[in-house]
PDB file of C-alpha atoms in Angstrom:
ATOM      1  CA  MET A  26     226.381-104.541  24.725  1.00 74.00           C
ATOM      2  CA  ASP A  27     230.067-104.372  25.545  1.00 89.00           C
ATOM      3  CA  ARG A  28     231.981-102.054  23.228  1.00 91.00           C
ATOM      4  CA  LYS A  29     235.183-104.088  23.675  1.00 92.00           C
ATOM      5  CA  VAL A  30     233.491-107.251  22.380  1.00 94.00           C
ATOM      6  CA  LEU A  31     232.276-105.361  19.316  1.00 94.00           C
ATOM      7  CA  GLU A  32     235.697-103.850  18.709  1.00 94.00           C
ATOM      8  CA  ASP A  33     237.182-107.342  18.894  1.00 94.00           C
ATOM      9  CA  MET A  34     234.654-108.542  16.317  1.00 94.00           C
ATOM     10  CA  LEU A  35     235.634-105.657  14.061  1.00 94.00           C
ATOM     11  CA  SER A  36     239.350-106.373  14.445  1.00 95.00           C
ATOM     12  CA  GLN A  37     238.666-109.991  13.463  1.00 96.00           C
ATOM     13  CA  GLY A  38     237.181-108.827  10.163  1.00 94.00           C
ATOM     14  CA  GLN A  39     233.495-108.970  11.010  1.00 94.00           C
ATOM     15  CA  ASP A  40     232.846-105.516   9.580  1.00 96.00           C
ATOM     16  CA  ASN A  41     229.248-104.710   8.658  1.00 96.00           C
ATOM     17  CA  ALA A  42     226.833-101.805   8.846  1.00 97.00           C
ATOM     18  CA  MET A  43     224.980-103.015  11.955  1.00 96.00           C
ATOM     19  CA  LEU A  44     228.206-103.599  13.862  1.00 96.00           C
ATOM     20  CA  ARG A  45     229.427-100.121  12.926  1.00 97.00           C
ATOM     21  CA  TYR A  46     226.062 -98.571  13.848  1.00 97.00           C
ATOM     22  CA  THR A  47     226.095-100.268  17.249  1.00 97.00           C
ATOM     23  CA  LEU A  48     229.704 -99.257  17.898  1.00 97.00           C
ATOM     24  CA  GLY A  49     228.914 -95.703  16.844  1.00 97.00           C
ATOM     25  CA  THR A  50     225.950 -95.397  19.177  1.00 97.00           C
ATOM     26  CA  LEU A  51     227.914 -96.887  22.086  1.00 97.00           C
ATOM     27  CA  CYS A  52     230.813 -94.503  21.460  1.00 97.00           C
ATOM     28  CA  LEU A  53     228.366 -91.597  21.315  1.00 97.00           C
ATOM     29  CA  LYS A  54     226.871 -92.597  24.676  1.00 96.00           C
ATOM     30  CA  GLU A  55     230.365 -92.817  26.137  1.00 96.00           C
ATOM     31  CA  GLY A  56     231.354 -89.409  24.770  1.00 97.00           C
ATOM     32  CA  LEU A  57     233.914 -90.830  22.338  1.00 97.00           C
ATOM     33  CA  LEU A  58     232.784 -88.457  19.627  1.00 98.00           C
ATOM     34  CA  GLU A  59     235.546 -88.952  17.070  1.00 97.00           C
ATOM     35  CA  SER A  60     235.073 -92.726  17.190  1.00 97.00           C
ATOM     36  CA  ALA A  61     231.293 -92.356  17.078  1.00 98.00           C
ATOM     37  CA  VAL A  62     231.451 -90.220  13.940  1.00 98.00           C
ATOM     38  CA  GLU A  63     233.936 -92.602  12.305  1.00 97.00           C
ATOM     39  CA  HIS A  64     231.886 -95.743  13.008  1.00 97.00           C
ATOM     40  CA  LEU A  65     228.643 -94.132  11.897  1.00 98.00           C
ATOM     41  CA  GLU A  66     230.241 -92.863   8.690  1.00 98.00           C
ATOM     42  CA  GLN A  67     231.388 -96.414   8.005  1.00 98.00           C
ATOM     43  CA  ALA A  68     227.913 -97.763   8.761  1.00 98.00           C
ATOM     44  CA  LEU A  69     226.437 -95.360   6.211  1.00 98.00           C
ATOM     45  CA  GLN A  70     229.066 -96.203   3.609  1.00 98.00           C
ATOM     46  CA  GLN A  71     228.036 -99.828   3.960  1.00 98.00           C
ATOM     47  CA  ASN A  72     224.281 -99.156   4.082  1.00 98.00           C
ATOM     48  CA  ASP A  73     223.041 -95.651   3.354  1.00 97.00           C
ATOM     49  CA  LYS A  74     219.402 -96.781   3.630  1.00 98.00           C
ATOM     50  CA  HIS A  75     219.428 -97.201   7.422  1.00 97.00           C
ATOM     51  CA  SER A  76     217.540 -94.279   8.937  1.00 97.00           C
ATOM     52  CA  ALA A  77     218.708 -94.958  12.495  1.00 97.00           C
ATOM     53  CA  SER A  78     222.319 -94.611  11.340  1.00 98.00           C
ATOM     54  CA  TRP A  79     221.533 -91.220   9.796  1.00 98.00           C
ATOM     55  CA  LYS A  80     219.860 -90.078  13.009  1.00 98.00           C
ATOM     56  CA  ALA A  81     222.747 -91.254  15.200  1.00 98.00           C
ATOM     57  CA  TYR A  82     225.288 -89.785  12.776  1.00 98.00           C
ATOM     58  CA  GLY A  83     223.575 -86.412  12.978  1.00 98.00           C
ATOM     59  CA  LYS A  84     223.569 -86.579  16.783  1.00 98.00           C
ATOM     60  CA  ALA A  85     227.264 -87.473  16.842  1.00 98.00           C
ATOM     61  CA  LEU A  86     228.095 -84.574  14.535  1.00 98.00           C
ATOM     62  CA  VAL A  87     226.105 -82.142  16.700  1.00 98.00           C
ATOM     63  CA  ALA A  88     227.899 -83.411  19.801  1.00 97.00           C
ATOM     64  CA  ALA A  89     231.215 -82.924  17.967  1.00 97.00           C
ATOM     65  CA  LYS A  90     230.114 -79.352  17.130  1.00 97.00           C
ATOM     66  CA  GLN A  91     230.030 -80.054  13.394  1.00 97.00           C
ATOM     67  CA  ASN A  92     226.663 -78.429  12.833  1.00 97.00           C
ATOM     68  CA  ASP A  93     226.931 -77.939   9.071  1.00 97.00           C
ATOM     69  CA  ALA A  94     227.720 -81.616   8.560  1.00 98.00           C
ATOM     70  CA  ALA A  95     224.912 -82.511  10.993  1.00 98.00           C
ATOM     71  CA  ARG A  96     222.435 -80.475   8.942  1.00 98.00           C
ATOM     72  CA  GLN A  97     223.454 -82.358   5.812  1.00 98.00           C
ATOM     73  CA  ALA A  98     223.208 -85.696   7.614  1.00 98.00           C
ATOM     74  CA  TYR A  99     219.723 -84.947   8.930  1.00 98.00           C
ATOM     75  CA  GLU A 100     218.562 -83.720   5.516  1.00 98.00           C
ATOM     76  CA  LYS A 101     219.789 -86.919   3.840  1.00 98.00           C
ATOM     77  CA  GLY A 102     218.435 -89.019   6.689  1.00 98.00           C
ATOM     78  CA  ILE A 103     214.979 -87.477   6.377  1.00 98.00           C
ATOM     79  CA  VAL A 104     214.882 -88.320   2.675  1.00 98.00           C
ATOM     80  CA  VAL A 105     215.959 -91.901   3.391  1.00 98.00           C
ATOM     81  CA  ALA A 106     213.525 -92.345   6.279  1.00 98.00           C
ATOM     82  CA  GLU A 107     210.591 -90.991   4.274  1.00 98.00           C
ATOM     83  CA  SER A 108     211.461 -93.196   1.293  1.00 97.00           C
ATOM     84  CA  LEU A 109     211.378 -96.216   3.604  1.00 97.00           C
ATOM     85  CA  GLY A 110     208.160 -95.173   5.341  1.00 97.00           C
ATOM     86  CA  ASP A 111     210.040 -94.671   8.606  1.00 96.00           C
ATOM     87  CA  ILE A 112     207.876 -91.732   9.611  1.00 97.00           C
ATOM     88  CA  GLN A 113     208.982 -91.592  13.258  1.00 97.00           C
ATOM     89  CA  ALA A 114     212.681 -91.335  12.396  1.00 97.00           C
ATOM     90  CA  ALA A 115     211.894 -88.655   9.799  1.00 98.00           C
ATOM     91  CA  LYS A 116     209.899 -86.646  12.360  1.00 98.00           C
ATOM     92  CA  GLU A 117     212.679 -86.887  14.943  1.00 98.00           C
ATOM     93  CA  MET A 118     215.341 -85.783  12.464  1.00 98.00           C
ATOM     94  CA  LYS A 119     213.160 -82.853  11.370  1.00 98.00           C
ATOM     95  CA  VAL A 120     212.971 -81.724  15.000  1.00 98.00           C
ATOM     96  CA  PHE A 121     216.743 -82.093  15.414  1.00 97.00           C
ATOM     97  CA  LEU A 122     217.290 -80.184  12.167  1.00 97.00           C
ATOM     98  CA  ARG A 123     215.055 -77.305  13.312  1.00 97.00           C
ATOM     99  CA  ARG A 124     217.032 -77.066  16.546  1.00 95.00           C
ATOM    100  CA  LEU A 125     220.207 -76.483  14.544  1.00 92.00           C
ATOM    101  CA  THR A 126     218.865 -73.375  12.810  1.00 73.00           C
TER     102      THR A 126
END
């Protein structure tokens, strides 16, 4: 997906959790860490029950060298993922969390 198209959608008022999640993951892939963190934070403010957003948010925080915040994000994300039965996401975040310690 083209990040510019998504940014245009956002600027036109089409703000929602999935759009923010997608923008955040694209920014993370492109190394735009500040934007990635911002979009993923917004995604979680709009829907804090999306385990993939928690996982991506944790990754963005690690990449931005915000390890304490990443720990908190992974811990919250694990709780959310387990409550939703998203076992794979919970397992992945547990691995990422262990790597931070």
